[in-house]
PDB file of C-alpha atoms in Angstrom:
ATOM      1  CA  UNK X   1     171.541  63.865 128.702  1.00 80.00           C
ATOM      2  CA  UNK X   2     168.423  63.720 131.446  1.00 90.00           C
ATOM      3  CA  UNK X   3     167.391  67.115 129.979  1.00 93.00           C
ATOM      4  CA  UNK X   4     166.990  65.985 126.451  1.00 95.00           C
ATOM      5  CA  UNK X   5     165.648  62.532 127.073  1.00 94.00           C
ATOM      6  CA  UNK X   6     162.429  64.532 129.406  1.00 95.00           C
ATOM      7  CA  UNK X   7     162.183  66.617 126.855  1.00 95.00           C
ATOM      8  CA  UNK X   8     161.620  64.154 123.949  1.00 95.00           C
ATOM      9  CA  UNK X   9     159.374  61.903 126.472  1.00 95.00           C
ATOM     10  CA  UNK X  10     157.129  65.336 126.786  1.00 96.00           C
ATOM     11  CA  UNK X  11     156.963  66.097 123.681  1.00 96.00           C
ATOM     12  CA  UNK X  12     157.212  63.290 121.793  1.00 96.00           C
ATOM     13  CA  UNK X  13     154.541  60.963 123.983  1.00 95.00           C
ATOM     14  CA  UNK X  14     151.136  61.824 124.865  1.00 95.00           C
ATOM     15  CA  UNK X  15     150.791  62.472 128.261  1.00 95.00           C
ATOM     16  CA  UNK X  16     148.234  59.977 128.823  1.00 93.00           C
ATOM     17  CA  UNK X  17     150.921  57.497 128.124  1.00 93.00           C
ATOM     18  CA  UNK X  18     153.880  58.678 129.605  1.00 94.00           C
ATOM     19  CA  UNK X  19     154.549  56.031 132.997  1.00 93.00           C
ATOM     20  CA  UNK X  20     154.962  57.929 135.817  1.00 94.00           C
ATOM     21  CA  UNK X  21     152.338  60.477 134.480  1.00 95.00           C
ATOM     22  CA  UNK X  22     149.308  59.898 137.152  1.00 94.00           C
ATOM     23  CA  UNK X  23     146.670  62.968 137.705  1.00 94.00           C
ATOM     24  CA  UNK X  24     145.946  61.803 141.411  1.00 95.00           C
ATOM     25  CA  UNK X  25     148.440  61.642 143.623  1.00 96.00           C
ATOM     26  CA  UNK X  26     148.636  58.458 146.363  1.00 95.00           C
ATOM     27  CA  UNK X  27     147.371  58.698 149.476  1.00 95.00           C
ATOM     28  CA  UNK X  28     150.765  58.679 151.672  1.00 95.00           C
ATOM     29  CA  UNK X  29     151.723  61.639 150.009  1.00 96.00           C
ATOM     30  CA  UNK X  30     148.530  63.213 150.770  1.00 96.00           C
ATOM     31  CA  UNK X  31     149.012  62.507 154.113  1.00 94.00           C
ATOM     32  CA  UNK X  32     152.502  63.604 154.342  1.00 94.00           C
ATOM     33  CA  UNK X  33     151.353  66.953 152.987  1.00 93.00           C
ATOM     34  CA  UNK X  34     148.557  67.124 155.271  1.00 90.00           C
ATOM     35  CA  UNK X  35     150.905  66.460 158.303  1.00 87.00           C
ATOM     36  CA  UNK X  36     153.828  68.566 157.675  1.00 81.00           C
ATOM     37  CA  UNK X  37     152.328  71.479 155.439  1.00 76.00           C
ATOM     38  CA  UNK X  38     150.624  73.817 157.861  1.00 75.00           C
ATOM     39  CA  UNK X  39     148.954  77.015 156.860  1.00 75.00           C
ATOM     40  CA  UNK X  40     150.837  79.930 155.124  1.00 80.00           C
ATOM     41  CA  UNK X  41     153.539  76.821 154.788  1.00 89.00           C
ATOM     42  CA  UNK X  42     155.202  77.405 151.104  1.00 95.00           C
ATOM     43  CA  UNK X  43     156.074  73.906 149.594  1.00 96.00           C
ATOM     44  CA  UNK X  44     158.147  72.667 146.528  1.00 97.00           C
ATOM     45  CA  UNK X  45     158.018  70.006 144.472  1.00 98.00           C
ATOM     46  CA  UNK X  46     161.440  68.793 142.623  1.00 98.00           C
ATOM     47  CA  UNK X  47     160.925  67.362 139.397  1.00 98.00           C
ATOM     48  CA  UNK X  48     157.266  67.779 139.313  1.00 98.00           C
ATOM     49  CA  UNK X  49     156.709  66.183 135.388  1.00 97.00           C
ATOM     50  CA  UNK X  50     153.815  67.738 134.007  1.00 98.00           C
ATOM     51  CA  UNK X  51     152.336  69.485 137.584  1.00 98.00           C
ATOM     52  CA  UNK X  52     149.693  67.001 138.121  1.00 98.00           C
ATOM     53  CA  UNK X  53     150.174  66.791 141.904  1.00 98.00           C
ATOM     54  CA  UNK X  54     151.462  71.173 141.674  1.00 98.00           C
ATOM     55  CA  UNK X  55     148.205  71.623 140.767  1.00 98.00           C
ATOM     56  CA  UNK X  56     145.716  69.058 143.023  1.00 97.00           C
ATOM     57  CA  UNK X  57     147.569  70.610 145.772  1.00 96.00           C
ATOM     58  CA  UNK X  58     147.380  73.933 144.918  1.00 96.00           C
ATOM     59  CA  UNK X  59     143.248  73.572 144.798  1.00 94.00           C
ATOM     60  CA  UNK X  60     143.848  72.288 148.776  1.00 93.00           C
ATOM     61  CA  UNK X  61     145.083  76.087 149.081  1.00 91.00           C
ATOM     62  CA  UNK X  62     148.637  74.945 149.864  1.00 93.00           C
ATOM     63  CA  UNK X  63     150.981  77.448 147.930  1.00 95.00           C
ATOM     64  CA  UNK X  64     153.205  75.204 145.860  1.00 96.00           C
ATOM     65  CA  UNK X  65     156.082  75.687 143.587  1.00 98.00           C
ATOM     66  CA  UNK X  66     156.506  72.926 140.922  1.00 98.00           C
ATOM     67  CA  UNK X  67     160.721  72.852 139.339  1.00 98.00           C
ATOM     68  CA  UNK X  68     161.567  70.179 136.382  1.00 98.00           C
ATOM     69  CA  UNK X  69     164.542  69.829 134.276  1.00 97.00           C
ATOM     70  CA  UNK X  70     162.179  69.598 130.763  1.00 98.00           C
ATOM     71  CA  UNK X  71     161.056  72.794 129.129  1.00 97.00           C
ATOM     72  CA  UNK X  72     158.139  70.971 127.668  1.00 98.00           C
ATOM     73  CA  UNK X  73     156.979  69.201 130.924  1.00 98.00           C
ATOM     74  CA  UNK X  74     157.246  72.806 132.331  1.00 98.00           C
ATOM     75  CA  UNK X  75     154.780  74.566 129.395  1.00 98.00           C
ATOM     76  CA  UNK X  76     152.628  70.904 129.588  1.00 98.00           C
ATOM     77  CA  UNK X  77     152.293  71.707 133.470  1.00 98.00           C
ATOM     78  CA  UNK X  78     151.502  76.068 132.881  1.00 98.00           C
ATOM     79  CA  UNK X  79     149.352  75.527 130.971  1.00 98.00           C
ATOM     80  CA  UNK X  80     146.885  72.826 132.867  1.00 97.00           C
ATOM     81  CA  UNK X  81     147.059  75.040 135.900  1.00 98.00           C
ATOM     82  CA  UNK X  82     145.796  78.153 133.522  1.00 97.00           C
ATOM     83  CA  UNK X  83     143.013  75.514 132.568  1.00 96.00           C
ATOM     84  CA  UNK X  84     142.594  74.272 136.273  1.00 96.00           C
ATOM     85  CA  UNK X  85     142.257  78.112 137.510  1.00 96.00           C
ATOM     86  CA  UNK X  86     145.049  77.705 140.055  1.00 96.00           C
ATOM     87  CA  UNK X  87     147.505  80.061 140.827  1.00 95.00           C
ATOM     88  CA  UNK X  88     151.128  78.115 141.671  1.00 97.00           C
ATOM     89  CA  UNK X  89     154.351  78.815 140.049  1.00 97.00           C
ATOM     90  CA  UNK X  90     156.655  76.465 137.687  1.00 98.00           C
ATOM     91  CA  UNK X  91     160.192  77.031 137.113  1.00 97.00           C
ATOM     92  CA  UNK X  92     162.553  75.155 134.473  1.00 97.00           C
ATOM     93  CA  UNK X  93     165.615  74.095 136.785  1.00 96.00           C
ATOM     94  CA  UNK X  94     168.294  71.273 136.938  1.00 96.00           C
ATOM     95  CA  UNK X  95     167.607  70.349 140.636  1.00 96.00           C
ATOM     96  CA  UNK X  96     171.856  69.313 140.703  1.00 95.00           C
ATOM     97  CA  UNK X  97     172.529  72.485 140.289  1.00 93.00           C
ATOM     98  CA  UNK X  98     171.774  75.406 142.427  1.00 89.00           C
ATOM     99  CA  UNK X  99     168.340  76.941 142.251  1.00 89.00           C
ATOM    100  CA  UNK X 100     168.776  80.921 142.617  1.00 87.00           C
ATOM    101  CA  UNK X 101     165.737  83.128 144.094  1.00 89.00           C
ATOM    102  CA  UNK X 102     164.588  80.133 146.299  1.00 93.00           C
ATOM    103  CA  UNK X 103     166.882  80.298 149.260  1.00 91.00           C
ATOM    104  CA  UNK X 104     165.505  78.819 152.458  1.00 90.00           C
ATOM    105  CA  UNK X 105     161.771  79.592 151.138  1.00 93.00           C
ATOM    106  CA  UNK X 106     160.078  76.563 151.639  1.00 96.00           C
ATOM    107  CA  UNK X 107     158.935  74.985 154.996  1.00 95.00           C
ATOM    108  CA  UNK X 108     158.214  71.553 152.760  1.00 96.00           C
ATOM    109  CA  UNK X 109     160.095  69.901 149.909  1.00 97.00           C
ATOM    110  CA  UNK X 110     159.536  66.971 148.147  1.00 98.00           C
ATOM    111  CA  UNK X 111     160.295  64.522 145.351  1.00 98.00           C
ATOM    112  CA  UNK X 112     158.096  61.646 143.955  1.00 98.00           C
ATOM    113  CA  UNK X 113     160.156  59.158 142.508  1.00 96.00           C
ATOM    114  CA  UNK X 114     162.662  61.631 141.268  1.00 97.00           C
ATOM    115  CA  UNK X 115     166.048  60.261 143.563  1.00 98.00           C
ATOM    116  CA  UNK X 116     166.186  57.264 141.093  1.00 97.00           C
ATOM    117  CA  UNK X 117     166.820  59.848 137.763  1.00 97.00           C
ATOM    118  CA  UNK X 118     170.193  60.875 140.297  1.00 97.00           C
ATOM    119  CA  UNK X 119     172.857  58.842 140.033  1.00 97.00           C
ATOM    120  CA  UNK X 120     174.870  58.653 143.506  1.00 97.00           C
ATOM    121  CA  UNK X 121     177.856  60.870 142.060  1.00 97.00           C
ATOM    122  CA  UNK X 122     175.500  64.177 141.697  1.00 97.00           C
ATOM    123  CA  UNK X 123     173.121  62.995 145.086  1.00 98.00           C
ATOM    124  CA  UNK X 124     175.066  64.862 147.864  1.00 97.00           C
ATOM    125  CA  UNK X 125     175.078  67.836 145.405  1.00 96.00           C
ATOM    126  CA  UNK X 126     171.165  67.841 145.032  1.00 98.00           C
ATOM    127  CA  UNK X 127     170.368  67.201 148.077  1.00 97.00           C
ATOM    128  CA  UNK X 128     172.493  70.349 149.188  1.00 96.00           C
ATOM    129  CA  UNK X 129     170.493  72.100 147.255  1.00 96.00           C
ATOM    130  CA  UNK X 130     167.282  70.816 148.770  1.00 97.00           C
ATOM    131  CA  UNK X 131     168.777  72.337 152.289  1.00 96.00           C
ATOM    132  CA  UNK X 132     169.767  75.410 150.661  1.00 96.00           C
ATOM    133  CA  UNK X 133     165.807  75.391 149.426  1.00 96.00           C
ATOM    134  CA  UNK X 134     164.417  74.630 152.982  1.00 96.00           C
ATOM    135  CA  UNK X 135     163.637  77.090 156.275  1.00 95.00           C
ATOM    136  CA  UNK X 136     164.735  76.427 159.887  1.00 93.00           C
ATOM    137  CA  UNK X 137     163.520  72.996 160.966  1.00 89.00           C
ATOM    138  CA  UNK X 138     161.947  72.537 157.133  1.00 94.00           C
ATOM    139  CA  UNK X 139     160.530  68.648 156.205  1.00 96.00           C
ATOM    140  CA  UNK X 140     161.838  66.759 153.472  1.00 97.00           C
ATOM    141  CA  UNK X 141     160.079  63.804 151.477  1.00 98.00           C
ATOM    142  CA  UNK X 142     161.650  61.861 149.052  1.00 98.00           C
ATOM    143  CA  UNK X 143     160.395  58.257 147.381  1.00 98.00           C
ATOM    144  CA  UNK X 144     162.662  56.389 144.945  1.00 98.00           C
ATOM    145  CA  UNK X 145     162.749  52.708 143.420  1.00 97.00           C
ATOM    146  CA  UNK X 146     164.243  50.545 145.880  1.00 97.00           C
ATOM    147  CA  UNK X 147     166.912  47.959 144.535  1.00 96.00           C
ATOM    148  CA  UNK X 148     163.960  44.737 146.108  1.00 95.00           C
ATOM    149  CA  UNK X 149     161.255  46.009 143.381  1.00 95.00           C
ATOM    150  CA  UNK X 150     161.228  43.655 140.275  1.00 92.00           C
ATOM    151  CA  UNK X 151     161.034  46.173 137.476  1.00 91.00           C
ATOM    152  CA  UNK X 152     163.148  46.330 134.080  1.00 90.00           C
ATOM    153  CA  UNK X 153     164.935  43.009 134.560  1.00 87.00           C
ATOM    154  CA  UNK X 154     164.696  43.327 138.211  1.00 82.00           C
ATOM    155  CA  UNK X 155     168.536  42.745 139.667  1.00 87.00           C
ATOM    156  CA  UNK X 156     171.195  45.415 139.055  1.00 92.00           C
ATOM    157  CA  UNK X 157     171.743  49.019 140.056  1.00 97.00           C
ATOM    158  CA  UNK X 158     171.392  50.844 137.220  1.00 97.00           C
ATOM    159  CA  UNK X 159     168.395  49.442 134.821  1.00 96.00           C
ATOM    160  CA  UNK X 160     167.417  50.660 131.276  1.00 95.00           C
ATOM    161  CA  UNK X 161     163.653  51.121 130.705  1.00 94.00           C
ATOM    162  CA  UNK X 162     161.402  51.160 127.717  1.00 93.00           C
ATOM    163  CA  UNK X 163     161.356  54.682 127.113  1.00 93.00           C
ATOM    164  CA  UNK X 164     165.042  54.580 127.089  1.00 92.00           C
ATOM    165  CA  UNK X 165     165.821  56.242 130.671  1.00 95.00           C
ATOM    166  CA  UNK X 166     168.762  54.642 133.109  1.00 96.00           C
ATOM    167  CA  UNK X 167     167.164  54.888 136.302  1.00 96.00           C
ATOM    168  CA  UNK X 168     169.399  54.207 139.536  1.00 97.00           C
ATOM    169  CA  UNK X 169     167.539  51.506 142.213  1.00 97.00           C
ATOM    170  CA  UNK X 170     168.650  52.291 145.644  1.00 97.00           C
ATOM    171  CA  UNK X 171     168.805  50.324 148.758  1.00 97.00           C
ATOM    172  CA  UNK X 172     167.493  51.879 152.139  1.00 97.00           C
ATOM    173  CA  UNK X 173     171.173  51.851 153.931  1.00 98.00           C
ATOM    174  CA  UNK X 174     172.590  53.525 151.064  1.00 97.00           C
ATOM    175  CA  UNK X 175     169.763  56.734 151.178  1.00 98.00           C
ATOM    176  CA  UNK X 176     170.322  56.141 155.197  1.00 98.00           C
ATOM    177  CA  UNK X 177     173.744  56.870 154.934  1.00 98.00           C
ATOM    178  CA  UNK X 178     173.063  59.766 151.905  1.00 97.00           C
ATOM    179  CA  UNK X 179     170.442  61.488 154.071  1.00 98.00           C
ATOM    180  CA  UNK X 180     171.669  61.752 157.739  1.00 97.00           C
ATOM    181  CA  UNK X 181     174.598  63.954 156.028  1.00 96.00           C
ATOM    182  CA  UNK X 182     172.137  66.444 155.743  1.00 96.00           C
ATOM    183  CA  UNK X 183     168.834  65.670 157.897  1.00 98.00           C
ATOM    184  CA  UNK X 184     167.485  64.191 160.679  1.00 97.00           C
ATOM    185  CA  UNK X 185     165.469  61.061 159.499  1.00 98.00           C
ATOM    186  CA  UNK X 186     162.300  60.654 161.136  1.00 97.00           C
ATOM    187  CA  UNK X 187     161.024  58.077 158.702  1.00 97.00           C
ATOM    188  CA  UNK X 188     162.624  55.326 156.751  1.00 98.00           C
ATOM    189  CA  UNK X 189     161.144  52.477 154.988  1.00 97.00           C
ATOM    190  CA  UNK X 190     160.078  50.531 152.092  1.00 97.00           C
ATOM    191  CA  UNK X 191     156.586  50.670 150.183  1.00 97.00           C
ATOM    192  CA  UNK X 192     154.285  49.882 147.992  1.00 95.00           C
ATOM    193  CA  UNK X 193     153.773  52.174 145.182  1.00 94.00           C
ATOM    194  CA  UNK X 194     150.815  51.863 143.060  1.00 89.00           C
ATOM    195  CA  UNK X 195     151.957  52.829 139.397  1.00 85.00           C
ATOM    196  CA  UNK X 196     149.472  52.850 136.329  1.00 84.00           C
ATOM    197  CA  UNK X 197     149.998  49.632 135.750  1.00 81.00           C
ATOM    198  CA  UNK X 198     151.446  47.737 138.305  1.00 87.00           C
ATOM    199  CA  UNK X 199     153.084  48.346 141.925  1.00 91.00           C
ATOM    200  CA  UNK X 200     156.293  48.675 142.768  1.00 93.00           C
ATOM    201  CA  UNK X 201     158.713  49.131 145.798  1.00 96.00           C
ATOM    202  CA  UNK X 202     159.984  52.040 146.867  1.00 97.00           C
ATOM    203  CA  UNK X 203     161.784  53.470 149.453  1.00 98.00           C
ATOM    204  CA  UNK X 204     160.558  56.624 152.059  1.00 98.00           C
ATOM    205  CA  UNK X 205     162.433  59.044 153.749  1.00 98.00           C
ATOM    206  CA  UNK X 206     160.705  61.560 155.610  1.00 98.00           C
ATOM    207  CA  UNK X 207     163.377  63.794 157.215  1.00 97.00           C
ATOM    208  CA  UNK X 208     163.936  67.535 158.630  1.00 96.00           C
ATOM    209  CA  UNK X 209     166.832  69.505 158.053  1.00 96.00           C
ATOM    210  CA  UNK X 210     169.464  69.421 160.519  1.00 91.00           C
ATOM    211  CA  UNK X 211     169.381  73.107 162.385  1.00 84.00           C
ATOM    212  CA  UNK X 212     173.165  75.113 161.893  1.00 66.00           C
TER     213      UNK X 212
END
């Protein structure tokens, strides 16, 4: 159901106007980036939208892989990296399921506000997959609407949004107890997110895999 509702969003919306579409991306994901991407480091972003933040890092010479669920966010994203003259790679992928060619590739993975499109009965198989994705000692980010923000009728797990889209709002002992199955958390907190139009909390986990 995810799959078709992304792909009606992209092609059905301009991509001015689509929410969570932002060109720039913040600042504590810069920084993360910054911090935990060293040189020659491959990273991967899961559920990158249209590539926006694929691309910005690619110009920073990082060498970044971008992996969506929606076909059209996928061609959207191809394409304005052809037009941006950067050379990074996109893949069409449902990030539940495994994600073949990719094992333990990256040194960095990440997803931007991604966790809350996961509902909690497919999170311990995605995030499998993330370790699966990851080298020996690789970092992890992940930032997801935290159950305290206010948005779509603001009480409830599960809230519907305008465009249609049941996203999942998480609290931070919940993704505490989901992560340190699989990582060790070196970072756990709630944010502010700056969104087009107006902020919004979110939760941070910055984590490394746990070593075999």
């Amino acid at each position: 159901m995810i799959k078709e509702q992304m792909d009606k969003i992209y092609r059905d919306i301009p991509i001015d106007k689509i929410p969570w579409n932002i060109i720039t991306p913040p600042e504590i994901l810069k920084m993360a980036i910054t911090a935990n991407g060293p040189d020659q480091c491959k990273i991967i972003e899961l559920g990158c939208g249209a590539g926006n933040y694929v691309i910005y890092f690619s110009t920073l010479g990082y060498f970044l892989t971008g992996v969506d669920i929606s076909e059209n966010a996928i061609e959207i994203a191809r394409k304005s990296a052809l037009n941006a003259g950067v050379k990074c790679d996109f893949y069409v992928a449902d990030v539940t399921e495994p994600i073949p060619g990719f094992l333990e590739m990256f040194c960095f993975a990440y997803d931007w506000e991604l966790l809350h499109h996961i509902y909690p009965e497919d999170r311990d198989r995605y995030l499998h997959n993330v370790t699966n994705l990851l080298t020996k000692n690789g970092r992890y980010l992940s930032v997801c609407f935290s159950e305290d923000s206010p948005q779509f009728g603001g009480t409830g797990k599960y809230r519907k949004t305008p465009l249609g889209t049941v996203l999942y709002f998480s609290s931070q002992k919940e993704l505490e107890t989901l992560f340190k199955k699989y990582f060790v958390i070196d970072e756990l907190r709630t944010i502010d997110v700056e969104g087009k139009n107006v902020v919004h909390k979110a939760i941070y986990g910055l984590m490394r895999k746990k070593s075999s």
